[in-house]
Coordinates of C-alpha atoms in Angstrom, one line a residue:
Chain A
M21 CA 16.0 -13.6 -22.3
E22 CA 15.8 -9.8 -21.9
L23 CA 14.0 -8.5 -18.8
P24 CA 11.0 -6.3 -19.4
P25 CA 11.5 -2.8 -18.1
E26 CA 9.6 -3.2 -14.8
F27 CA 11.9 -6.1 -13.9
Q28 CA 15.0 -4.2 -15.0
I29 CA 14.0 -1.4 -12.6
I30 CA 13.5 -3.9 -9.8
D31 CA 16.9 -5.6 -10.5
Q32 CA 18.8 -2.3 -10.8
Y33 CA 17.3 -0.2 -8.1
F34 CA 15.1 -2.0 -5.7
K35 CA 16.7 -5.5 -5.1
K36 CA 19.5 -4.0 -3.0
L37 CA 16.9 -2.4 -0.7
S38 CA 15.2 -5.7 0.0
C39 CA 15.7 -8.4 2.7
P40 CA 14.9 -12.1 3.1
E41 CA 11.2 -11.4 3.8
A42 CA 11.1 -9.9 0.3
L43 CA 12.1 -13.2 -1.4
D44 CA 14.6 -11.2 -3.5
L45 CA 11.6 -9.3 -5.0
T46 CA 11.2 -12.2 -7.4
D47 CA 7.8 -13.3 -6.3
D48 CA 4.8 -10.9 -6.2
A49 CA 4.7 -11.2 -2.4
A50 CA 6.7 -11.1 0.8
I51 CA 6.5 -13.6 3.7
V52 CA 6.5 -12.4 7.3
S53 CA 6.5 -14.5 10.4
L54 CA 6.3 -13.4 14.1
N55 CA 7.5 -14.5 17.4
Q56 CA 4.8 -15.6 19.8
N57 CA 4.9 -12.4 21.9
E58 CA 4.8 -10.0 18.9
E59 CA 2.2 -8.3 16.9
I60 CA 2.4 -6.5 13.5
V61 CA 1.3 -2.9 13.3
L62 CA 0.3 -1.8 9.7
T63 CA -0.2 1.6 8.3
M64 CA -0.5 3.1 4.8
D65 CA 0.0 6.6 3.5
A66 CA -0.2 8.0 0.0
M67 CA 1.3 11.1 -1.4
S68 CA 0.8 12.8 -4.8
E69 CA 2.4 15.5 -6.8
G70 CA 1.1 19.0 -6.2
V71 CA -0.8 17.9 -3.1
H72 CA 1.8 16.5 -0.7
F73 CA 4.9 17.6 -2.4
F74 CA 6.0 20.0 -5.2
K75 CA 6.4 18.6 -8.7
N76 CA 10.1 19.5 -8.8
D77 CA 11.1 18.4 -5.3
P78 CA 14.3 16.4 -5.3
A79 CA 13.5 12.7 -5.6
D80 CA 15.5 11.7 -2.5
L81 CA 13.5 14.2 -0.3
I82 CA 10.2 12.8 -1.7
A83 CA 11.3 9.2 -0.9
R84 CA 12.4 10.2 2.6
K85 CA 9.3 12.1 3.5
L86 CA 7.1 9.2 2.2
L87 CA 9.0 6.8 4.5
R88 CA 9.0 9.2 7.5
C89 CA 5.3 10.0 7.4
N90 CA 4.6 6.2 7.6
I91 CA 7.3 5.7 10.3
S92 CA 5.7 8.4 12.3
D93 CA 2.4 6.4 12.4
I94 CA 4.4 3.4 13.6
A95 CA 6.0 5.5 16.3
A96 CA 2.6 6.8 17.4
M97 CA 1.5 3.2 18.0
G98 CA 4.5 2.6 20.2
A99 CA 5.9 0.1 17.6
K100 CA 9.3 -0.2 15.9
P101 CA 9.7 0.0 12.1
Y102 CA 10.2 -3.4 10.4
G103 CA 9.7 -3.2 6.7
Y104 CA 7.5 -1.6 3.9
L105 CA 5.9 -2.1 0.6
L106 CA 6.1 0.7 -2.0
A107 CA 3.7 1.4 -4.9
L108 CA 5.2 3.9 -7.4
S109 CA 2.8 5.3 -10.1
L110 CA 5.0 7.4 -12.3
P111 CA 4.6 9.5 -15.5
D112 CA 7.1 8.5 -18.2
Q113 CA 9.6 11.3 -17.5
Y114 CA 10.6 9.8 -14.2
F115 CA 11.6 6.5 -15.6
N116 CA 15.2 7.5 -16.0
H117 CA 18.4 6.7 -14.2
Q118 CA 18.8 10.1 -12.6
W119 CA 15.4 10.1 -10.9
M120 CA 15.3 6.4 -10.0
N121 CA 18.8 6.5 -8.6
L122 CA 18.2 9.6 -6.5
F123 CA 14.9 8.3 -5.3
T124 CA 16.3 4.9 -4.2
K125 CA 19.3 6.6 -2.6
G126 CA 16.8 8.5 -0.4
L127 CA 15.1 5.2 0.5
A128 CA 18.4 3.6 1.3
H129 CA 19.4 6.5 3.5
D130 CA 16.3 6.3 5.7
Q131 CA 16.1 2.5 5.6
K132 CA 19.5 2.5 7.3
K133 CA 18.6 5.2 9.7
Y134 CA 15.4 3.5 10.8
G135 CA 16.4 -0.2 10.5
L136 CA 13.9 -0.9 7.7
S137 CA 13.9 -3.1 4.6
L138 CA 11.8 -3.1 1.4
F139 CA 9.4 -6.1 1.4
G140 CA 7.9 -5.5 -2.0
G141 CA 5.6 -3.3 -4.0
D142 CA 4.6 -2.3 -7.5
T143 CA 6.0 0.0 -10.2
T144 CA 3.5 1.2 -12.7
K145 CA 2.9 4.0 -15.1
N146 CA 0.7 7.0 -14.4
L147 CA -0.6 9.2 -17.2
N148 CA 0.3 12.5 -15.6
N149 CA 0.6 12.7 -11.9
M150 CA 3.3 11.1 -9.7
T151 CA 1.5 9.2 -6.9
L152 CA 3.3 7.1 -4.3
S153 CA 2.1 5.0 -1.5
V154 CA 3.8 3.0 1.2
T155 CA 2.5 0.3 3.5
M156 CA 4.7 0.2 6.6
L157 CA 4.9 -2.7 9.0
G158 CA 6.0 -2.3 12.6
K159 CA 6.5 -4.8 15.4
V160 CA 5.2 -4.3 18.9
R161 CA 5.0 -6.6 22.0
K162 CA 1.6 -8.2 22.1
G163 CA -1.0 -5.9 23.8
Q164 CA 1.4 -3.0 24.1
A165 CA 0.4 -0.9 21.1
I166 CA -0.7 2.6 22.1
R167 CA -4.1 3.6 20.9
R168 CA -5.6 7.0 20.5
N169 CA -9.0 6.3 22.2
T170 CA -7.7 5.6 25.7
A171 CA -7.0 9.0 27.2
K172 CA -8.7 9.8 30.5
P173 CA -9.8 13.0 32.2
T174 CA -6.9 14.5 34.3
D175 CA -4.3 12.9 32.0
G176 CA -1.7 15.5 30.9
I177 CA -1.4 16.3 27.2
W178 CA 2.2 16.3 25.9
V179 CA 4.0 16.8 22.6
T180 CA 7.5 16.0 21.4
G181 CA 9.9 18.5 19.8
T182 CA 8.6 21.9 18.5
I183 CA 5.3 22.7 16.8
G184 CA 4.6 24.6 13.6
D185 CA 8.0 24.6 11.9
A186 CA 6.9 22.5 8.9
A187 CA 3.9 24.8 8.3
M188 CA 6.3 27.7 8.1
G189 CA 8.5 25.7 5.7
L190 CA 5.5 25.3 3.4
L191 CA 4.9 29.1 3.6
A192 CA 8.5 29.7 2.7
L193 CA 8.4 27.3 -0.2
D194 CA 5.2 29.0 -1.4
G195 CA 6.9 32.4 -1.2
K196 CA 4.6 33.7 1.5
I197 CA 7.4 34.3 4.0
S198 CA 11.1 34.9 3.2
T199 CA 13.1 31.7 2.6
N200 CA 14.3 29.9 5.7
Q201 CA 16.2 26.7 5.4
Y202 CA 15.5 25.6 9.0
F203 CA 11.7 25.7 8.3
I204 CA 12.1 24.1 4.9
D205 CA 14.1 21.2 6.2
R206 CA 11.5 20.6 8.9
Y207 CA 8.9 20.5 6.1
H208 CA 10.9 18.2 3.9
I209 CA 12.5 15.9 6.4
P210 CA 10.2 15.1 9.3
Q211 CA 11.8 13.5 12.4
P212 CA 9.6 10.6 13.4
R213 CA 10.0 10.0 17.1
I214 CA 10.8 6.4 16.9
E215 CA 13.5 6.3 19.6
L216 CA 10.9 7.2 22.3
S217 CA 9.3 4.2 24.1
L218 CA 6.1 5.4 25.6
N219 CA 4.5 1.9 25.9
Q220 CA 3.1 1.5 29.4
I221 CA 3.7 5.3 30.0
A222 CA 1.4 7.1 27.6
S223 CA -2.4 6.4 28.0
A224 CA -3.0 7.5 24.3
A225 CA -0.9 8.8 21.4
M226 CA -1.0 9.8 17.8
D227 CA 1.2 11.8 15.4
I228 CA 0.6 15.3 14.3
S229 CA 0.2 15.3 10.6
D230 CA -2.7 17.6 9.9
G231 CA -2.1 20.2 12.6
L232 CA -1.9 20.0 16.4
V233 CA -5.5 21.2 17.1
Q234 CA -7.1 19.0 14.5
D235 CA -5.2 15.9 15.4
L236 CA -5.8 16.5 19.1
S237 CA -9.5 16.7 18.3
H238 CA -9.3 13.1 16.9
L239 CA -7.7 11.9 20.1
T240 CA -10.3 13.7 22.3
R241 CA -13.2 12.5 20.2
E242 CA -12.1 8.9 20.1
S243 CA -11.2 8.9 23.8
R244 CA -14.4 10.7 24.8
V245 CA -12.6 13.5 26.7
D246 CA -12.3 17.2 26.2
A247 CA -9.0 19.1 26.4
V248 CA -7.6 22.3 27.8
I249 CA -4.3 23.5 26.2
Y250 CA -2.3 26.7 26.9
T251 CA -0.9 28.7 24.1
N252 CA 2.2 29.8 26.1
S253 CA 3.0 26.1 26.8
I254 CA 3.2 25.1 23.1
P255 CA 6.9 24.5 22.4
L256 CA 8.3 26.6 19.6
S257 CA 11.7 26.5 17.9
N258 CA 13.9 29.6 18.2
E259 CA 13.1 30.4 14.6
A260 CA 9.4 30.1 15.2
K261 CA 9.6 32.4 18.2
K262 CA 10.8 35.2 16.0
F263 CA 7.4 35.1 14.1
Q264 CA 5.3 34.2 17.1
K265 CA 2.7 36.9 17.2
D266 CA 1.7 36.8 13.6
Y267 CA 1.9 33.1 12.9
F268 CA 0.7 31.4 16.1
Q269 CA -2.5 30.1 14.5
T270 CA -0.4 28.7 11.7
Y271 CA 1.8 26.8 14.2
I272 CA -1.1 25.1 15.9
T273 CA -3.2 24.4 12.9
G274 CA -0.6 23.8 10.2
G275 CA 0.2 20.3 9.0
D276 CA 3.4 18.2 8.6
D277 CA 4.9 18.4 12.1
Y278 CA 5.1 14.7 12.5
E279 CA 5.7 15.2 16.2
L280 CA 3.8 13.0 18.6
I281 CA 0.9 14.2 20.8
F282 CA 0.1 11.9 23.7
T283 CA -1.5 11.8 27.1
I284 CA 0.1 10.6 30.4
P285 CA -1.6 9.9 33.7
V286 CA -0.1 12.3 36.3
N287 CA 1.6 9.5 38.2
K288 CA 3.6 8.5 35.2
E289 CA 5.0 11.9 34.3
N290 CA 8.3 11.2 35.9
K291 CA 8.8 8.0 33.9
A292 CA 8.1 10.0 30.7
L293 CA 10.7 12.6 31.7
E294 CA 13.3 9.9 32.4
E295 CA 12.5 8.4 28.9
S296 CA 12.9 11.9 27.4
K297 CA 16.3 12.3 29.0
R298 CA 17.4 8.8 27.9
V299 CA 16.7 9.4 24.2
G300 CA 17.3 13.2 24.1
I301 CA 13.9 14.2 22.8
K302 CA 12.2 17.2 24.5
L303 CA 8.7 16.5 25.9
T304 CA 6.4 19.4 26.8
K305 CA 3.2 19.3 28.7
I306 CA 0.7 21.6 26.9
G307 CA -2.5 20.9 28.8
Y308 CA -4.7 18.2 30.2
C309 CA -7.8 16.2 29.6
I310 CA -11.2 17.0 31.2
E311 CA -14.6 15.3 31.3
Y312 CA -16.2 14.8 27.9
N313 CA -18.4 17.4 26.3
N314 CA -18.3 16.6 22.6
G315 CA -14.5 16.3 22.4
Q316 CA -14.0 20.1 22.6
I317 CA -10.5 21.7 22.8
H318 CA -10.3 24.8 24.9
I319 CA -7.3 26.9 23.9
L320 CA -6.3 29.4 26.7
D321 CA -4.0 32.4 26.2
E322 CA -1.6 33.7 28.8
Y323 CA -4.5 35.4 30.6
D324 CA -6.5 32.2 30.7
N325 CA -8.9 33.6 28.1
E326 CA -10.2 31.1 25.6
I327 CA -9.2 31.6 22.0
K328 CA -11.4 30.6 19.0
L329 CA -9.6 29.5 15.9
G330 CA -10.8 30.4 12.5
K331 CA -9.9 27.0 11.1
L332 CA -9.2 23.7 12.7
G333 CA -6.0 22.7 11.0
W334 CA -6.5 21.3 7.5
S335 CA -7.3 18.0 5.9
H336 CA -5.5 16.5 3.0
I337 CA -8.8 16.2 1.2
Chain B
M20 CA -17.1 19.0 16.9
E21 CA -17.6 18.5 13.2
L22 CA -15.5 15.9 11.5
P23 CA -13.2 17.0 8.7
P24 CA -14.1 15.5 5.3
E25 CA -11.5 12.6 5.3
F26 CA -13.0 11.4 8.6
Q27 CA -16.5 11.8 7.4
I28 CA -15.7 9.6 4.4
I29 CA -14.1 7.0 6.7
D30 CA -17.2 7.1 9.0
Q31 CA -19.7 7.0 6.2
Y32 CA -18.2 4.6 3.7
F33 CA -15.3 2.6 5.1
K34 CA -16.0 1.9 8.8
K35 CA -18.6 -0.8 7.8
L36 CA -15.9 -2.6 5.7
S37 CA -13.5 -2.9 8.6
C38 CA -12.9 -5.5 11.3
P39 CA -11.3 -5.7 14.8
E40 CA -7.8 -5.6 13.4
A41 CA -8.6 -2.2 11.9
L42 CA -9.3 -0.7 15.3
D43 CA -12.5 0.8 13.9
L44 CA -10.2 2.8 11.5
T45 CA -9.9 5.3 14.4
D46 CA -6.1 5.0 14.7
D47 CA -3.7 5.4 11.8
A48 CA -2.8 1.7 11.9
A49 CA -4.1 -1.8 12.2
I50 CA -2.8 -4.6 14.5
V51 CA -2.4 -8.2 13.3
S52 CA -1.3 -11.2 15.3
L53 CA -0.6 -14.7 14.1
N54 CA -0.9 -18.3 15.4
Q55 CA 2.4 -20.0 15.9
N56 CA 2.0 -22.1 12.7
E57 CA 1.0 -19.3 10.4
E58 CA 2.9 -16.8 8.2
I59 CA 1.7 -13.6 6.6
V60 CA 2.0 -13.2 2.8
L61 CA 2.0 -9.5 1.7
T62 CA 1.5 -8.1 -1.8
M63 CA 0.8 -4.7 -3.2
D64 CA -0.6 -3.6 -6.5
A65 CA -1.4 -0.1 -7.8
M66 CA -3.8 0.9 -10.6
S67 CA -4.3 4.2 -12.3
E68 CA -6.8 5.9 -14.6
G69 CA -6.0 5.5 -18.3
V70 CA -3.4 2.8 -17.7
H71 CA -5.1 0.0 -15.8
F72 CA -8.7 1.0 -16.2
F73 CA -10.8 3.5 -18.3
K74 CA -11.6 6.8 -16.8
N75 CA -15.3 6.2 -16.9
D76 CA -15.3 2.6 -15.8
P77 CA -18.0 2.0 -13.1
A78 CA -16.6 2.5 -9.6
D79 CA -17.7 -0.9 -8.4
L80 CA -15.8 -2.7 -11.2
I81 CA -12.6 -0.6 -10.5
A82 CA -12.9 -1.6 -6.8
R83 CA -13.4 -5.3 -7.5
K84 CA -10.6 -5.5 -10.1
L85 CA -8.2 -3.8 -7.7
L86 CA -9.1 -6.4 -5.0
R87 CA -9.0 -9.3 -7.3
C88 CA -5.6 -8.5 -8.8
N89 CA -4.2 -8.6 -5.3
I90 CA -6.1 -11.7 -4.3
S91 CA -4.7 -13.4 -7.4
D92 CA -1.1 -12.8 -6.0
I93 CA -2.2 -14.2 -2.7
A94 CA -3.6 -17.3 -4.5
A95 CA -0.4 -17.7 -6.5
M96 CA 1.5 -18.0 -3.2
G97 CA -0.8 -20.8 -2.0
A98 CA -2.2 -18.5 0.8
K99 CA -5.7 -17.5 1.8
P100 CA -6.9 -13.8 1.7
Y101 CA -7.0 -12.2 5.2
G102 CA -7.3 -8.4 4.9
Y103 CA -6.2 -5.3 3.0
L104 CA -5.2 -1.7 3.2
L105 CA -6.4 0.7 0.6
A106 CA -4.9 4.0 -0.6
L107 CA -7.2 6.2 -2.7
S108 CA -5.8 9.2 -4.4
L109 CA -8.7 10.9 -6.1
P110 CA -9.4 14.0 -8.1
D111 CA -12.1 16.3 -6.6
Q112 CA -14.9 15.0 -8.9
Y113 CA -14.9 11.6 -7.2
F114 CA -15.5 12.9 -3.7
N115 CA -19.3 12.5 -4.0
H116 CA -21.9 10.1 -2.6
Q117 CA -22.6 8.4 -5.9
W118 CA -19.0 7.4 -6.7
M119 CA -18.0 6.6 -3.1
N120 CA -21.1 4.6 -2.5
L121 CA -20.7 2.5 -5.7
F122 CA -16.9 2.0 -5.1
T123 CA -17.4 0.8 -1.5
K124 CA -20.3 -1.4 -2.6
G125 CA -17.9 -3.1 -5.0
L126 CA -15.4 -3.6 -2.2
A127 CA -18.1 -5.0 0.1
H128 CA -19.2 -7.4 -2.5
D129 CA -15.8 -8.9 -3.0
Q130 CA -14.9 -8.7 0.7
K131 CA -17.8 -11.1 1.3
K132 CA -17.0 -13.4 -1.6
Y133 CA -13.3 -13.7 -0.5
G134 CA -13.6 -13.5 3.3
L135 CA -11.7 -10.3 3.5
S136 CA -11.8 -7.2 5.7
L137 CA -10.5 -3.7 5.4
F138 CA -7.6 -3.1 7.8
G139 CA -6.9 0.6 7.0
G140 CA -5.5 2.9 4.4
D141 CA -5.5 6.5 3.3
T142 CA -7.8 8.8 1.3
T143 CA -6.2 11.8 -0.3
K144 CA -6.6 14.2 -3.1
N145 CA -5.0 13.8 -6.5
L146 CA -4.7 16.8 -8.8
N147 CA -5.9 15.0 -11.9
N148 CA -5.5 11.2 -12.1
M149 CA -7.3 8.6 -10.0
T150 CA -4.6 6.3 -8.6
L151 CA -5.4 3.4 -6.2
S152 CA -3.3 0.9 -4.4
V153 CA -4.0 -2.0 -2.3
T154 CA -1.7 -4.0 0.1
M155 CA -3.2 -7.4 0.6
L156 CA -2.4 -9.8 3.4
G157 CA -2.9 -13.5 3.2
K158 CA -2.3 -16.3 5.7
V159 CA -0.4 -19.5 4.9
R160 CA 0.8 -22.4 7.0
K161 CA 4.4 -21.8 8.0
G162 CA 6.8 -23.0 5.2
Q163 CA 4.0 -23.9 2.8
A164 CA 4.0 -20.7 0.6
I165 CA 4.5 -21.6 -3.1
R166 CA 7.4 -19.7 -4.7
R167 CA 8.1 -19.2 -8.4
N168 CA 11.8 -20.1 -8.3
T169 CA 11.4 -23.8 -7.4
A170 CA 10.3 -25.5 -10.7
K171 CA 12.5 -28.4 -11.8
P172 CA 13.2 -29.9 -15.2
T173 CA 10.6 -32.6 -16.2
D174 CA 7.9 -30.8 -14.0
G175 CA 4.7 -30.3 -16.0
I176 CA 3.5 -26.7 -16.8
W177 CA -0.1 -26.2 -16.0
V178 CA -2.7 -23.4 -16.1
T179 CA -6.1 -22.8 -14.6
G180 CA -9.2 -21.9 -16.6
T181 CA -8.9 -20.4 -20.1
I182 CA -6.3 -18.0 -21.5
G183 CA -6.6 -14.8 -23.5
D184 CA -10.2 -13.8 -22.8
A185 CA -9.3 -10.7 -20.9
A186 CA -7.0 -9.5 -23.7
M187 CA -9.9 -9.9 -26.1
G188 CA -12.1 -7.9 -23.6
L189 CA -9.7 -5.1 -23.8
L190 CA -9.7 -5.2 -27.6
A191 CA -13.5 -5.1 -27.5
L192 CA -13.5 -2.1 -25.1
D193 CA -11.0 -0.4 -27.4
G194 CA -13.3 -1.0 -30.4
K195 CA -10.8 -3.2 -32.1
I196 CA -13.2 -6.2 -32.2
S197 CA -16.9 -6.1 -32.0
T198 CA -18.3 -5.9 -28.5
N199 CA -18.5 -9.1 -26.6
Q200 CA -19.8 -9.2 -23.1
Y201 CA -18.1 -12.5 -22.1
F202 CA -14.7 -11.1 -23.0
I203 CA -15.4 -7.7 -21.4
D204 CA -16.5 -9.4 -18.1
R205 CA -13.4 -11.5 -18.1
Y206 CA -11.4 -8.2 -18.4
H207 CA -13.3 -6.4 -15.7
I208 CA -13.9 -9.2 -13.2
P209 CA -10.9 -11.5 -12.9
Q210 CA -11.5 -14.8 -11.1
P211 CA -8.6 -15.3 -8.7
R212 CA -8.2 -19.0 -8.2
I213 CA -8.2 -18.9 -4.4
E214 CA -10.3 -22.1 -3.8
L215 CA -7.5 -24.2 -5.3
S216 CA -5.0 -25.5 -2.7
L217 CA -1.8 -26.4 -4.5
N218 CA 0.4 -26.3 -1.5
Q219 CA 2.6 -29.5 -1.4
I220 CA 1.4 -30.3 -5.0
A221 CA 2.8 -27.5 -7.2
S222 CA 6.6 -27.1 -7.3
A223 CA 6.2 -23.4 -8.3
A224 CA 3.4 -21.0 -9.1
M225 CA 2.6 -17.5 -10.1
D226 CA -0.4 -15.7 -11.5
I227 CA -0.7 -14.5 -15.1
S228 CA -1.2 -10.8 -15.1
D229 CA 1.1 -9.6 -18.0
G230 CA 0.5 -12.4 -20.5
L231 CA 1.1 -16.2 -20.3
V232 CA 4.5 -16.2 -22.1
Q233 CA 6.0 -13.2 -20.3
D234 CA 4.9 -14.5 -16.9
L235 CA 6.1 -18.0 -17.6
S236 CA 9.4 -16.4 -18.5
H237 CA 9.7 -15.0 -15.0
L238 CA 9.1 -18.4 -13.5
T239 CA 11.6 -20.1 -15.8
R240 CA 14.3 -17.4 -15.2
E241 CA 13.9 -17.5 -11.5
S242 CA 13.7 -21.3 -11.4
R243 CA 16.6 -21.7 -13.8
V244 CA 14.7 -24.0 -16.2
D245 CA 13.7 -23.7 -19.8
A246 CA 10.1 -24.5 -20.9
V247 CA 8.4 -26.2 -23.8
I248 CA 4.7 -25.4 -24.4
Y249 CA 2.3 -26.6 -27.0
T250 CA 0.0 -24.1 -28.7
N251 CA -2.7 -26.7 -29.2
S252 CA -2.7 -27.4 -25.4
I253 CA -3.4 -23.8 -24.4
P254 CA -7.0 -23.9 -23.0
L255 CA -9.3 -21.5 -24.8
S256 CA -12.9 -20.5 -24.0
N257 CA -15.6 -21.3 -26.6
E258 CA -15.7 -17.6 -27.4
A259 CA -11.9 -17.5 -27.9
K260 CA -12.0 -20.5 -30.2
K261 CA -14.1 -18.6 -32.7
F262 CA -11.3 -16.1 -33.2
Q263 CA -8.5 -18.7 -32.8
K264 CA -6.4 -18.3 -36.0
D265 CA -6.2 -14.5 -36.0
Y266 CA -5.8 -13.8 -32.3
F267 CA -3.7 -16.7 -30.9
Q268 CA -0.7 -14.5 -30.3
T269 CA -3.0 -12.0 -28.4
Y270 CA -4.2 -14.9 -26.2
I271 CA -0.7 -16.0 -25.1
T272 CA 0.8 -12.5 -24.8
G273 CA -2.2 -10.4 -23.6
G274 CA -2.5 -9.4 -20.0
D275 CA -5.1 -9.5 -17.3
D276 CA -5.9 -13.2 -17.3
Y277 CA -5.3 -13.6 -13.6
E278 CA -5.3 -17.4 -14.1
L279 CA -2.5 -19.3 -12.3
I280 CA 0.5 -20.8 -14.1
F281 CA 2.3 -23.5 -12.1
T282 CA 4.5 -26.5 -12.3
I283 CA 3.8 -30.0 -10.9
P284 CA 6.2 -32.9 -10.6
V285 CA 4.9 -35.8 -12.7
N286 CA 4.2 -38.0 -9.6
K287 CA 1.9 -35.4 -8.2
E288 CA -0.3 -34.9 -11.3
N289 CA -3.1 -37.1 -9.9
K290 CA -3.3 -35.2 -6.7
A291 CA -3.6 -32.0 -8.7
L292 CA -6.5 -33.5 -10.8
E293 CA -8.2 -34.6 -7.6
E294 CA -7.9 -31.0 -6.3
S295 CA -9.2 -29.7 -9.6
K296 CA -12.3 -32.0 -9.3
R297 CA -12.8 -31.0 -5.6
V298 CA -13.0 -27.3 -6.4
G299 CA -14.4 -27.4 -9.9
I300 CA -11.6 -25.5 -11.5
K301 CA -10.2 -26.8 -14.8
L302 CA -6.5 -27.5 -14.9
T303 CA -4.7 -28.0 -18.2
K304 CA -1.1 -29.2 -18.8
I305 CA 0.4 -27.0 -21.5
G306 CA 4.0 -28.2 -21.5
Y307 CA 6.9 -29.1 -19.3
C308 CA 10.2 -27.8 -17.9
I309 CA 13.6 -28.8 -19.4
E310 CA 17.2 -28.1 -18.4
Y311 CA 18.2 -24.4 -18.1
N312 CA 19.5 -22.5 -21.1
N313 CA 18.8 -18.9 -20.3
G314 CA 15.2 -19.4 -19.2
Q315 CA 13.9 -19.8 -22.8
I316 CA 10.4 -20.7 -23.7
H317 CA 10.0 -22.9 -26.7
I318 CA 6.5 -22.6 -28.2
L319 CA 5.6 -25.5 -30.5
D320 CA 2.7 -25.6 -33.0
E321 CA 0.6 -28.6 -33.8
Y322 CA 3.4 -29.9 -36.1
D323 CA 6.0 -29.5 -33.4
N324 CA 7.5 -26.5 -35.2
E325 CA 8.8 -23.8 -33.0
I326 CA 7.0 -20.4 -33.2
K327 CA 8.7 -17.1 -32.6
L328 CA 6.6 -14.3 -31.1
G329 CA 6.8 -10.7 -32.2
K330 CA 6.3 -9.5 -28.7
L331 CA 6.6 -11.1 -25.3
G332 CA 3.5 -10.0 -23.7
W333 CA 3.5 -6.5 -22.3
S334 CA 4.6 -4.7 -19.2
H335 CA 2.5 -2.3 -17.2
I336 CA 5.4 0.2 -17.6

């Protein structure tokens, strides 16, 4: 009996990405069990054509960015990636070997890199706009997930890596600055900071997806603290330093960094720096938390003068 | 500090649908733990405008159908609904109070009916086509999930409720038959058979989403059995009986029934009928499994003559 197209696609492209929990993708569901000392962390992110990626972006890059945005949320909770479900809603022109093959190659690449498996999902038709969503599962020791509402006054504010490169990548792809492969790669291929184990070190954490200032404002609001950050402490890549004067606001408000922003009590800073050394990920202290007054973020320049931004990052809406 | 629009929407519409696992929707993830004797069943379904629902369908009906399609998958596994994550990808015109309010009212209605909570999700913009996806979690006692690949020759083939009403609802909405509110309701508001506990009774089960014959063919293929079913055993509603002669093929190949199809060893049929009585859901035996020869389904008319169908149901692709 011939398989209908959806099942042919599952057989040909997705079965090899699955694992025992996925039940060979033959049922409409996966089954997951846990050890007694584990919890599951769940996150879901959607992306669509023309909003989160360009219509003609290579399929493997779309796949990898989709996974990595979700992995970044798992990393921010202090959990380790476990598996994911994938909903593909695709216009007719993508149902061909070339696209499906490249897309699933991208998934396979990052599954291997991050120790993930495909648990299940849905493949359906969309009349005219590719829309993808992933639900990612992570595992964490019971009670050790890192929240974003638990920062305290005097805790330091830290970030991983460098800030603002992805926003410059988007400007390059939009033709607003000259092309720059380093920036473009940082936009297409985020580096979720999953190796870093900040459980029992960070007091609060989240990932930076919508811009450093905007995302920090979620952390301060939920934690009921205010923040002071120093412009000359924000870590910039060598490429970004070349553009510093003109684009600094872009760096701290632009989206798609997928670095972590987190807080550390002063007496745990040494532990954080040891962990940084262990995994080879740069951590930079950019400021500290102060008593709550509406969750405000005070941005100070090199002369300690406060800067007002025109725009607090951006929202995907 | 003013909230950006995505967070305003979460605060205003979604927070009240959430639960402790959702961490007040303030983090980008939910945390789930399990008792030692439980497993999590996970399923994901996507729907998009013009493919799975009509552009102008009422927002509450779209919400309820989306939840119910996923709940039906949970029911088919013999699990009980627990919670869900929701990805909304919406064109600008849906970001208004009227639509969001009606949509979340629909969610709230069915959350209450099925004992569900919102665990998390994502709300993003779509350039031109509403696309929604849900990842649903269910709980089941360890080892008691019902698979679809475990039917055996001689097991009876059974279905819940009546078959084909939703397909007629779609014809009515398309103007291909005269309008009929019973059929249209069956199309818009599936009744996932979650009350029925077939664990340790059914040998295999799945839900009927793409048409009885096509979905049964998945069960036979995966179980490595063939099937014999009798046209005059297929349970039809009183409304469907009025159209019987002309639309019988539509009934058994049309989608969106969201009834269960399952197999029962002959010595457990009495238990199934007791369970049917307990929950008030009609169960009907429509045939039985035979030895495997490519997973074929033999459809016999009232004279025991085999019928060939022009079309094996339909696929969402």
